[in-house]
Each structure stands twice: as C-alpha cells, then as structure tokens.
C-alpha cells in the first residue's frame, strides 16, 4: 500500500504531494488525514506530514519510494480532520487534492506579511533635549530633525518619518544603535473592528425564541446533532437566538463558527457579537492577507478565540472542539465558491459538523429551495420564528403594472404612484430607498407593452441576446434570430431592458431638485469601507433618497425609511438561470423588508411588467410558502435542482473548433458510460459571454436524480480527460448545482 503525503503543510508552498510506502505494521491504521513522520529531503530529515490519499499502486520507481517512519504522536490534531474534509471536498466537487487542501488549510507564505513599522523614542524629555543640542551643535541636521519630531510626538509611523521628514533608514539605524529610539514592527491586523466597545443588549426572549432555543438545546444535551433551518422574517430575533445557542455551546467548552455573507458583515452586526462574547470573538474577511489569515488561525489554535465570524472561508477555522456552525442568510449565492473546488459552504459545513460532532444552524427569512425541501423531507429540522420581536407591522405593498403606465403615456422609469409617494416623504422629512434590481442581468428581451419575454422552447429559461442579433439558450444551445416586433402583441417596444444606477440618479434628481440623493453601486463604493460609509451617512439622515443595487438590501436598520421603491422588479426574473424566480423572490422580499423598521410603518412599491408572475405576487404578499409551492412545481416539471441534480462541465480554451469537438467527445463519453440511462446530457452550449480575452467557453450539463451518479460521472470524466492528450490545451472544471450561469 502507498500513501500520498503532504509535508509540513503550514510552512511550505502547497504545490505537490509525495508518495510513500506504508509499512505492513501500519497498514490498518492509515486513513486520509492521519499525521505521520516521514524521511524528507536529501538528509532524510524526520518531517511531519499528512496522508491525503491511499492507493495500491504507484507510478513512481519502487526503489525511490521511501517508507513512512511512524504515525505522529498526537495524530488527532485539528489539521488531520481538515485534511480529511479536504479529501471529501476533492471527491464531492472535483479539482485536485492540492486545490482542496489550499482551500481548507491556513498556509504560511514564505515572504513576510506586510508589516507596519513604527519609530519610538526611548529617551525621556530632558535627556532627549540634551541629545538634540548635541546634534545641532555637530550640525547633524537629519538626526536633529528626527529627534525634534520624536520629542514632539514620541511614537511615529516609519513611513511618515521617512517620507515627510526625509530621513533615511541609515539615520534611523544610527539612532537605534545609540539607544535613542527603537524601530518596532507590529503585525497589522486589518480587523474590521476598530472600536471594540459593544455592550450586551439585555433581552427577554419571546416565547417563540425560547421554544427554538430549548428545542436545539434539548437535542444538544442529549448528544443529538442535527442540521436545523431557522426560518424567521427579518427582525424576528434570529441573531439573538444564535447568540444564546453559541453561549450555551461555549459553556460546554466547545467553539462556534458563524458564517455571514460579507456584505451583511457590518459594524453593527459584529458589535452585537462583541457585546455578548467580548474578545473571544474574532473576524475574518476578504481584506485580510494570507499572512494575517494565518496569524488569526494561530490565535485560534492557541485557544485565544472561541467564536469566529466571517464569510464562507471562516468555515475552515481550526477549532479543536467545534460545537456549532451557524450559517446566517443561508440562501445567499455567495456561499458557493466560484473557485475550484467549487464547494457550497452549507454542504461542507454539514460534512464538517458530522465529522466533528457539531450541530449546524441555518437561518433565513427566505430559505433556499434546497433547504426548505430538505426540511420537508425531514433531512433538516425546521424551526420557526413567525413574528417580529418589536411588534412591528409588515409593510404595505403596492404592485404597479408598468404596461399600464406605458398605455397612460408615462415612459419614465418612475411610475406616477412612486413619484407621488416619494414627494410625500420629502415633505415629511422621511427617507426613501430606491432599489434597482440588477442581479443576474443577462440581456433578456422583453416587450414593454405587454410584458412578453422570449424564452427557450426546451428549457423554459429566457433567451439571452448575443451580439449579432441572435438569441441563445445557455442550457441547451438553442438559437433563434432576434425579433423586431413582439411575437405576442406586435408592439415594437421590444428589446433589452437597460438602466443603470447613474441614470436613475439623474432622473430622480431631475424629478426632485431639492432632494439630497445618495447612490450606492460598484462605482461609489470602490474605496475602502465605501459601502459602510454610504450606509452610515444615510442612517445619519444625511440624504433623503438612497439609490442602489442589491447592496442596499442588507445590513443596517434605517428606522426613518418609510418607503422602498423597487425599480425593474423583472430584471432578475428573466435572467437566463433556473434560479431566477428564487433570486427575484428573495431580493424583493428583502428589499421590501427594509421599509418600516421604525415606529412609522412602511410602504413598498414594486414596479413590474409581469405582476402576475408568482415570484412577484408572492413577494408582494410576503408569502414564502406560497412561493415555495409554485417554484417547486416548476423545478419538478423541468427537472432542475433540488428535485434533480445538475453538473456543469465548464470548458475553456483558445481554439474554438477544438473546444467544440472536445465538448462533443465528452458528451459521447458520458452517454457511453451511462449504461442504465440514468444520466441526461444537455448541450454543449455556448455561454452568454462566449469569449473572454480570446478564450472561448463551452458548457455541458449533466442531470441525474442522484448526486452520487454525478460524482461518479465526474470521476470517470476526470480520468478520461487525463489520459487523452487532446484535452491538454483546454481547461475543464466541474460545477455541481451551479449558482451562476457560466
Ligand atoms: P433577525 O436576526 O431575525 O433579523 P435580530 O436578532 O437582529 O433579528 O432582532 C431584531 C431586533 O430585535 C434587534 O434589535 C434585537 O436586539 C431585537 N430583539 C431580538 N429579540 C428580542 C426580544 N426578545 N425582545 C426585544 N428585542 C429583541
Ligand atoms: Zn408585446
Ligand atoms: Zn434551452
């Protein structure tokens, strides 16, 4: 037997695994993740490593394969478990083992992390002044300048000193040698928490909250670990419930991970956790460098942290005694990685929890179809919070049919109703949010007179308009010419719907010249913390109207917002993606939930060309279960997830013809290995963006009722691709139940 071993994982670049022979006496004890000691390098130095794979044969020359020396003493190290998790991800999602390990393990890079250096005066004031006189006397101008500055302010940043005072490192070193100053370096933790002063809000749990907590706790104390879905509208007190559960788990000597989408990881949220758990809380975010991330993980391993909050990657925090993983806003598509391995944090969390004896708490006001479906199938346990804690009323929702507006002669993007209602807010000093729904926008074609949308006759998703006037389906490759008149009503008001936040700002400003308008989009949030700053200034009442894309539907509470206008509710509805209806419902429900968080009550205006579509109707009624039933009918009819499982084979390469041919071969191969006819192959199709930087793309979809059959197909395809040289010029990736259209 042979083992693939990854050596000294945390210090080296992770780029390959090494093959070792397993001595007979160790054979039974070897598992993926086992920590071992092996001879390594020229001097055969005893080095620690982890088993990442087992096999019965090796491609290496047998005389060159060394033996594993022994199993390391504390082989239950947390890394062992993370390596085992990586092995599962490798198998479940595809890609290489190295890619999986890199995702899961904290890696120390060879180069030092960026450090902030600081110059600090070591002398007292009197002594310092004496020394200054000496420098002045000797006409040592640079030294005098530096010392004078430090006497004024004893601690200064190295960068400032060198640049502003024009002082070289040589001068600083000279003073350091004289014992006058110290040059210090300090690890710069770019922690989002600047002021750690959160205070615990004392709350009396409502009866619903108590029930949820005790259900969880009853199971937990009885040693039962499950996956729960906490389904409760925004403001129903889910976060309070998570915190109480975490508190109890910590009392048992266990640790907790809280996943929150980065966009919702606001100062307010983080402060609540600090208020409750103090310095035992730590945060990860995408602004941390690899080195900083590594340092955080070291703190965790040293036992300095009990609660880790962060986006997707916080899932791999190396806690030794993990008790609970919370995934807030579990429906968010950002929980799916867009890099290989294309893992879903929800599934991976459930796997990790299973391996380590922890529970998983998913939470959402608009649960993903997958999770609600699994509750119906009893795979997850449903917990519910039906009421808002502060006895706030749900907002009043008005749906405006934009086809009627057009008939009445209003061609503007703002309906008359929305204009009137906004004007009323301005008069009363209340705030308005205008939400431009742009998510998943991919160039669909619709009629502004009757609302007709051009769809694929085979897949029931909308066709995308490609350059050159063709309409294309991304699932099956169906193509048709673009229409110049509506096939349904003959109107010529047919085309792509395009409007940006900038344009809307102009229109709004023109309609309300006195209004103070803020805009939040990719452009205005580019600077550091830009997103947070805009939300803060809006919360502080510095503007009357906030215009934005989906970024504005999360995070802060705005008690003074009494009107939310949703522009182009349809935009996400007809993206060329089978999840379009779900995304639309989620976005509209969340945007609507922003109105009336204060005592004033709230109103919501939904502008749409398809007021009868169930996603829009159910969002207006705030009826999740109604939406769920309708959407499940569609998924069942079309055989889309969660009813059936979908594997996308993504192919990229520079030679378009070769790519097309290769895609054809892969399709044939799948058909050939599918003896029992349990796989369905669709495509190859050319994606919306068929070519990027001269790299062409193709996608093949494989459907099956069983996920396992898809992983098997993936494994067979991986082997097939590896042994056929023809595929070497292209890149092929696998994406299970994809979140985005390739
Ligand atoms: P969610 O996470 O479901 O949006 P939160 O936990 O953030 O809900 O609760 C919404 C607001 O209600 C917060 O300001 C929170 O402090 C408050 N809150 C939660 N539970 C209670 C309670 N039992 N009594 C009073 N206020 C509560
Ligand atoms: Zn029409
Ligand atoms: Zn199609």
mmCIF file with all atom_site columns, C-alpha atoms in Angstrom, residues 130-146 171 175:
data_model
loop_
_atom_site.group_PDB
_atom_site.id
_atom_site.type_symbol
_atom_site.label_atom_id
_atom_site.label_alt_id
_atom_site.label_comp_id
_atom_site.label_asym_id
_atom_site.label_entity_id
_atom_site.label_seq_id
_atom_site.pdbx_PDB_ins_code
_atom_site.Cartn_x
_atom_site.Cartn_y
_atom_site.Cartn_z
_atom_site.occupancy
_atom_site.B_iso_or_equiv
_atom_site.pdbx_formal_charge
_atom_site.auth_seq_id
_atom_site.auth_comp_id
_atom_site.auth_asym_id
_atom_site.auth_atom_id
_atom_site.pdbx_PDB_model_num
ATOM 1  C CA . UNK A 1 130 ? 20.241 67.345 25.670 1.00 0.00 ? 130 UNK A CA 1
ATOM 2  C CA . UNK A 1 131 ? 20.911 64.942 22.813 1.00 0.00 ? 131 UNK A CA 1
ATOM 3  C CA . UNK A 1 132 ? 19.185 67.291 20.399 1.00 0.00 ? 132 UNK A CA 1
ATOM 4  C CA . UNK A 1 133 ? 21.587 70.055 21.393 1.00 0.00 ? 133 UNK A CA 1
ATOM 5  C CA . UNK A 1 134 ? 24.476 67.710 20.652 1.00 0.00 ? 134 UNK A CA 1
ATOM 6  C CA . UNK A 1 135 ? 23.182 67.041 17.147 1.00 0.00 ? 135 UNK A CA 1
ATOM 7  C CA . UNK A 1 136 ? 22.555 70.674 16.477 1.00 0.00 ? 136 UNK A CA 1
ATOM 8  C CA . UNK A 1 137 ? 25.970 71.536 17.728 1.00 0.00 ? 137 UNK A CA 1
ATOM 9  C CA . UNK A 1 138 ? 27.590 68.937 15.445 1.00 0.00 ? 138 UNK A CA 1
ATOM 10 C CA . UNK A 1 139 ? 25.396 70.164 12.596 1.00 0.00 ? 139 UNK A CA 1
ATOM 11 C CA . UNK A 1 140 ? 23.883 66.668 12.160 1.00 0.00 ? 140 UNK A CA 1
ATOM 12 C CA . UNK A 1 141 ? 20.740 68.010 10.555 1.00 0.00 ? 141 UNK A CA 1
ATOM 13 C CA . UNK A 1 142 ? 18.917 64.801 9.739  1.00 0.00 ? 142 UNK A CA 1
ATOM 14 C CA . UNK A 1 143 ? 19.400 63.367 13.209 1.00 0.00 ? 143 UNK A CA 1
ATOM 15 C CA . UNK A 1 144 ? 18.282 66.619 14.755 1.00 0.00 ? 144 UNK A CA 1
ATOM 16 C CA . UNK A 1 145 ? 15.203 66.754 12.586 1.00 0.00 ? 145 UNK A CA 1
ATOM 17 C CA . UNK A 1 146 ? 14.209 63.233 13.517 1.00 0.00 ? 146 UNK A CA 1
ATOM 18 C CA . UNK A 1 171 ? 19.902 57.581 10.130 1.00 0.00 ? 171 UNK A CA 1
ATOM 19 C CA . UNK A 1 175 ? 19.945 56.453 16.414 1.00 0.00 ? 175 UNK A CA 1
#
